[in-house]
Short mmCIF file of C-alpha atoms and ligand atoms in Angstrom, two decimals:
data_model
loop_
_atom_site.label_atom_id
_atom_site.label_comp_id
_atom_site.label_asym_id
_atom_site.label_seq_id
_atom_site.Cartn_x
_atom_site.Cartn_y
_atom_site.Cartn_z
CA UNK A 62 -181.72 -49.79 -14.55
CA UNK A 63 -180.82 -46.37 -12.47
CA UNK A 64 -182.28 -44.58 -10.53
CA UNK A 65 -181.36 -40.75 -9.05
CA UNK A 66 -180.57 -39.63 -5.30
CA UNK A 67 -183.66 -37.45 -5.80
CA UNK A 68 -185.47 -40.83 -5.66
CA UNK A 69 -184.95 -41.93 -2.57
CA UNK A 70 -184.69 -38.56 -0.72
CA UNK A 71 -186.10 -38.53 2.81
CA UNK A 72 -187.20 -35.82 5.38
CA UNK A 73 -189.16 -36.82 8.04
CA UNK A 74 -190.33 -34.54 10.78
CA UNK A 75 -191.63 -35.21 14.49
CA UNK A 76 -192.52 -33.17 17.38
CA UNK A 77 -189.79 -34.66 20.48
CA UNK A 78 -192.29 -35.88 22.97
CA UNK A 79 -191.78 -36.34 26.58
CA UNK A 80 -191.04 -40.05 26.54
CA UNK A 81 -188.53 -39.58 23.68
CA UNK A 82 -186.47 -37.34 26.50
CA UNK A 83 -183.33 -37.78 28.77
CA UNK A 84 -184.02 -36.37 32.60
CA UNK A 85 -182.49 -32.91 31.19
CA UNK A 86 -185.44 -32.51 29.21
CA UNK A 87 -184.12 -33.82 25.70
CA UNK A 88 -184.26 -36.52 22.89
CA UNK A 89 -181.88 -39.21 24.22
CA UNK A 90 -179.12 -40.76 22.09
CA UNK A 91 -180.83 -43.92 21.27
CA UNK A 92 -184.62 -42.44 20.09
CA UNK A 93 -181.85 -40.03 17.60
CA UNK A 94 -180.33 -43.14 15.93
CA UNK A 95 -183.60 -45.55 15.10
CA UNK A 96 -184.93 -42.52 14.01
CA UNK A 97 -181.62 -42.17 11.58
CA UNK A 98 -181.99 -45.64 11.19
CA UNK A 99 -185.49 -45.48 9.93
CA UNK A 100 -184.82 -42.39 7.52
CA UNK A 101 -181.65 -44.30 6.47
CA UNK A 102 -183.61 -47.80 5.46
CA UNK A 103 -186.52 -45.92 4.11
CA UNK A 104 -184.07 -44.62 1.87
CA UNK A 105 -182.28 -47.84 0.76
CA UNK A 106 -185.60 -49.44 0.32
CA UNK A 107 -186.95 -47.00 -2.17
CA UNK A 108 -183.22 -47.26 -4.53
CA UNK A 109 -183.49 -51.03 -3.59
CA UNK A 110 -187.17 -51.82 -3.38
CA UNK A 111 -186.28 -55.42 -1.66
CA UNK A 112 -184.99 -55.96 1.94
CA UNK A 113 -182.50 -54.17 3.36
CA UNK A 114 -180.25 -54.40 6.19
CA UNK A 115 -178.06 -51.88 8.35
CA UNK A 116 -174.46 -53.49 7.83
CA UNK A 117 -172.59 -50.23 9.71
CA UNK A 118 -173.10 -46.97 10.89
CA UNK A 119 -170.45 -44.21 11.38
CA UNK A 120 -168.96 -40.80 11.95
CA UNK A 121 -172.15 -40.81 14.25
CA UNK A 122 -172.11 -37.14 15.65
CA UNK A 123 -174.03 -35.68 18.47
CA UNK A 124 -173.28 -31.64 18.28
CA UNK A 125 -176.62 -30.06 19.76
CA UNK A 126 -179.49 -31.09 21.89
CA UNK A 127 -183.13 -31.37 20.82
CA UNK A 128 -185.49 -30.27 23.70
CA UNK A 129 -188.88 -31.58 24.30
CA UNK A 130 -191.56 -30.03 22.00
CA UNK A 131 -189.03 -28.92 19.67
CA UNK A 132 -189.52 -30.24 15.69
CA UNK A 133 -186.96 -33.01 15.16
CA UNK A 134 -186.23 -33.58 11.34
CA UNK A 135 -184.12 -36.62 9.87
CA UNK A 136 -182.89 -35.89 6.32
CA UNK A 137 -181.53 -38.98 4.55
CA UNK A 138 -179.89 -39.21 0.71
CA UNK A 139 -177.83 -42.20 -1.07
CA UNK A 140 -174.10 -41.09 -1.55
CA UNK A 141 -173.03 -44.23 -2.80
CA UNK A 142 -174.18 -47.46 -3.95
CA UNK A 143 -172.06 -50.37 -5.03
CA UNK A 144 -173.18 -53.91 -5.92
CA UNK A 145 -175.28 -54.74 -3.42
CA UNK A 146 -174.42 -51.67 -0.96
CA UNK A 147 -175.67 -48.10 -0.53
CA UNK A 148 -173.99 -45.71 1.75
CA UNK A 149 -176.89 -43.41 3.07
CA UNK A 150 -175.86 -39.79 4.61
CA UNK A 151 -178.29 -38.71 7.64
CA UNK A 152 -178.83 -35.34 9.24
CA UNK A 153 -180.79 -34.26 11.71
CA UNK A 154 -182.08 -30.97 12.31
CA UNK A 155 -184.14 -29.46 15.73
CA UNK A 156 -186.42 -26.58 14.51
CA UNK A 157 -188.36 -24.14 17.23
CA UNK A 158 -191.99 -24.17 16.16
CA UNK A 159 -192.17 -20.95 17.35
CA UNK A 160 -189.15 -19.59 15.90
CA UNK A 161 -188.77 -21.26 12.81
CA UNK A 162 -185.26 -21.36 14.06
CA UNK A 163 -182.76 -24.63 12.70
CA UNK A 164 -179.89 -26.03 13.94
CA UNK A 165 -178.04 -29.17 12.68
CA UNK A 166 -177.73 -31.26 15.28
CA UNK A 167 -176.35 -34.92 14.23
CA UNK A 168 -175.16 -36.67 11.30
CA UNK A 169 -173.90 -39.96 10.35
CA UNK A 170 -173.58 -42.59 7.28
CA UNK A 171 -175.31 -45.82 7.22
CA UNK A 172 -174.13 -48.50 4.87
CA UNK A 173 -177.36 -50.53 3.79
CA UNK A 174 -177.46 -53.99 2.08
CA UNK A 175 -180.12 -54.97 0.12
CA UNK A 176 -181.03 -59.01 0.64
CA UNK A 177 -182.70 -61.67 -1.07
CA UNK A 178 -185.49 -63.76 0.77
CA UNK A 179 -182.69 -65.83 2.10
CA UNK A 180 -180.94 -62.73 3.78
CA UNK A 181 -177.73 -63.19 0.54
CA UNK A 182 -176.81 -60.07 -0.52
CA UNK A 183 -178.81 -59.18 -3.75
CA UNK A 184 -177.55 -56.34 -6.81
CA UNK A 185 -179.22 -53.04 -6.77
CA UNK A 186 -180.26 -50.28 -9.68
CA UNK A 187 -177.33 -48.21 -10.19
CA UNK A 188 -177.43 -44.70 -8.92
CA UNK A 189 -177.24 -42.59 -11.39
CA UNK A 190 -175.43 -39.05 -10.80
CA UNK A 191 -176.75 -35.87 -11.72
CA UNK A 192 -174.70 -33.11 -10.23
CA UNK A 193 -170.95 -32.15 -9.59
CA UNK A 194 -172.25 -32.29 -6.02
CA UNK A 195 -173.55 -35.72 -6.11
CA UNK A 196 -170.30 -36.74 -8.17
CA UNK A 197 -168.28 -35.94 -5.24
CA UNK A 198 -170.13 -37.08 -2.85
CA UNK A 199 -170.22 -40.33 -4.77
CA UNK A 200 -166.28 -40.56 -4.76
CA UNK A 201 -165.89 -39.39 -0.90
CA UNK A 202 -168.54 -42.11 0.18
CA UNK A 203 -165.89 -44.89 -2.26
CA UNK A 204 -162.96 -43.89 -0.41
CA UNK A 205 -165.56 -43.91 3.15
CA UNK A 206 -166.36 -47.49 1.89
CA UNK A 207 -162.87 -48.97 1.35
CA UNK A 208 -161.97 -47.68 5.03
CA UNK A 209 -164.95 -49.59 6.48
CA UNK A 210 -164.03 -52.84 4.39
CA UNK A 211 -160.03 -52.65 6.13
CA UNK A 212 -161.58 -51.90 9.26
CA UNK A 213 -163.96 -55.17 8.62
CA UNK A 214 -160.81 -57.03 7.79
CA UNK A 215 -159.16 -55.71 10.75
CA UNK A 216 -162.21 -56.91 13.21
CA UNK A 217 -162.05 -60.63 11.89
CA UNK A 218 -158.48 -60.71 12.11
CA UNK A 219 -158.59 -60.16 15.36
CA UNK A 220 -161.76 -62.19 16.25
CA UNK A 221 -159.79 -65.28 14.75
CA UNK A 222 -157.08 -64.53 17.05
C1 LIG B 359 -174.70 -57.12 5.90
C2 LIG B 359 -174.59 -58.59 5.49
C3 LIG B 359 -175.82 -59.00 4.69
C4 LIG B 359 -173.34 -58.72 4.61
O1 LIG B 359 -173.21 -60.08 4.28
P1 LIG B 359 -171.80 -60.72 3.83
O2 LIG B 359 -171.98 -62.16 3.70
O3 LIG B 359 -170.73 -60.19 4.71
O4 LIG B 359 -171.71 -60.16 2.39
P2 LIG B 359 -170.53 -59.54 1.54
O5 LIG B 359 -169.19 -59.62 2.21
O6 LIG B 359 -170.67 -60.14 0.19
O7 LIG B 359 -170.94 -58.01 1.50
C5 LIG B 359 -172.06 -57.60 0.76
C6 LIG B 359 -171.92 -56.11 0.53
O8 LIG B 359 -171.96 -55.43 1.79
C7 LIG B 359 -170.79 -54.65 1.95
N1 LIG B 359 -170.45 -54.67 3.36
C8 LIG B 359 -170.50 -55.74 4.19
N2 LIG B 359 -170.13 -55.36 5.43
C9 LIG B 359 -169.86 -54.05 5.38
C10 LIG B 359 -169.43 -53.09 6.34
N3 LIG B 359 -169.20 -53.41 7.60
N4 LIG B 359 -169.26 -51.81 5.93
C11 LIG B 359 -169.49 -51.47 4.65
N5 LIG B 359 -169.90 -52.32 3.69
C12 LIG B 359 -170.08 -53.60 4.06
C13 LIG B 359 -169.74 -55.32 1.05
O9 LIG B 359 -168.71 -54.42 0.71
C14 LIG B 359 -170.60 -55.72 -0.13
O10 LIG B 359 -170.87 -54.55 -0.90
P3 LIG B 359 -171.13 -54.61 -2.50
O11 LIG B 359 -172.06 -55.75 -2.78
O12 LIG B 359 -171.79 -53.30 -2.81
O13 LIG B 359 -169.81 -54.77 -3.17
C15 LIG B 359 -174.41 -59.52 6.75
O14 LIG B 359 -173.21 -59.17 7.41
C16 LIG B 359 -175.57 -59.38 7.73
O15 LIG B 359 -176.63 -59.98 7.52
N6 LIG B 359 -175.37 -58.64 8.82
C17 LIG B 359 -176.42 -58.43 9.80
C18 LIG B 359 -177.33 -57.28 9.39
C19 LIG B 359 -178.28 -56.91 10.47
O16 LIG B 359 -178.85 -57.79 11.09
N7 LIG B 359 -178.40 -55.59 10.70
C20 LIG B 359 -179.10 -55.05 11.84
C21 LIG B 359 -180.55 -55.19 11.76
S1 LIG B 359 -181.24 -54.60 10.28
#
C-alpha cells in the first residue's frame, strides 16, 4: 500500500504566549523544536499509523525570532521514507496578526521510525510520488539519509573506542 505526501501534510498554528518566551520577549529555542517535533511525529504517524520515534534531527536552523503574541506556524511534509524510516521536512513560520505579515523563521529534517509494540523497527506504506517536486525532494532526502547513516557509523566507532 502507498500513500501521498499530501496525506500526512501538517500546519499547525499557535499564538507565542508569554511563558513560551526568552527574557527578550521571544519563543525560546527549546518550545521551537517540540513544537517541530510534534508537527514532525504527527506527520510520521499519519504515513505510518503505528508508533513512531524521533531517531535524528538536523540542519536545525534558527534565522528569525518569533515575538510574544505573534502567530507561530509549524509546517511539516514526508520527503522520504525508506523501510521503516521517514525523513520529515519542518518549517516554521511567525505571522503578525495584525499584519498578515510572514517570515520563515526555522527549518529542520526529522528522521522518524515507525515501531512495533516491542519498540523493533516495523515497515511502512510506501510513499508514493506525485510531482517533479516531490521526486526531488525524494532523491535529496536519499542522499540526506546515507550522510546520517556514515555519520551513525562514525559515532559508534568512536564510542567503541
Ligand atoms: C530509532 C531506533 C528505533 C532505530 O533502531 P535500530 O535498532 O538502530 O534499527 P535499525 O538500525 O534497523 O534502523 C531502523 C531504521 O532507522 C534508520 N535509522 C536509524 N538511526 C538513524 C539515524 N540516526 N538517522 C537516520 N536514520 C536512522 C535506519 O536507516 C533504518 O531505516 P530503514 O528501515 O528505512 O532502512 C532506535 O535507535 C531507538 O529506539 N532510538 C531511540 C528513539 C527515541 O527514544 N527517540 C526520542 C524519543 S521519541
Amino acid at each position: 500500500m502507498a500513500r501521498r505526501v499530501a496525506d500526512s501534510r501538517v500546519e499547525m498554528t499557535e499564538i507565542v504566549m508569554p511563558n513560551d518566551a526568552n527574557p527578550l520577549g521571544t519563543i525560546f529555542g527549546g518550545r521551537v523544536m517540540q513544537l517541530m517535533d510534534i508537527a514532525a511525529s504527527i506527520t510520521c504517524l499519519r504515513h505510518a499509523r503505528c508508533n513512531v520515534v524521533t531517531a535524528s534531527a538536523d540542519s536545525l536552523e534558527f534565522r528569525a525570532p518569533v515575538h510574544v503574541g505573534e502567530a507561530i506556524v509549524v509546517r511539516s511534509w514526508l520527503n522520504w521514507v525508506g523501510r521503516s524510516s521517514m525523513e520529515a521536512q519542518v518549517e516554521v513560520l511567525a505571522e503578525n496578526l495584525r499584519t498578515g505579515e510572514r517570515r520563515r523563521t526555522s527549518t529542520a529534517f526529522l528522521t522518524m521510525v515507525a515501531v512495533d509494540e516491542a519498540g523493533r523497527p516495523k515497515e511502512v506504506s510506501r510513499l508514493e510520488l506525485e510531482s517533479d517536486e516531490e521526486r526531488l525532494r525524494f532523491r535529496q532526502a536519499g542522499e540526506r539519509r546515507e550522510e546520517r547513516l556514515k555519520l551513525r557509523e562514525k559515532h559508534r566507532m568512536e564510542e567503541a573506542d
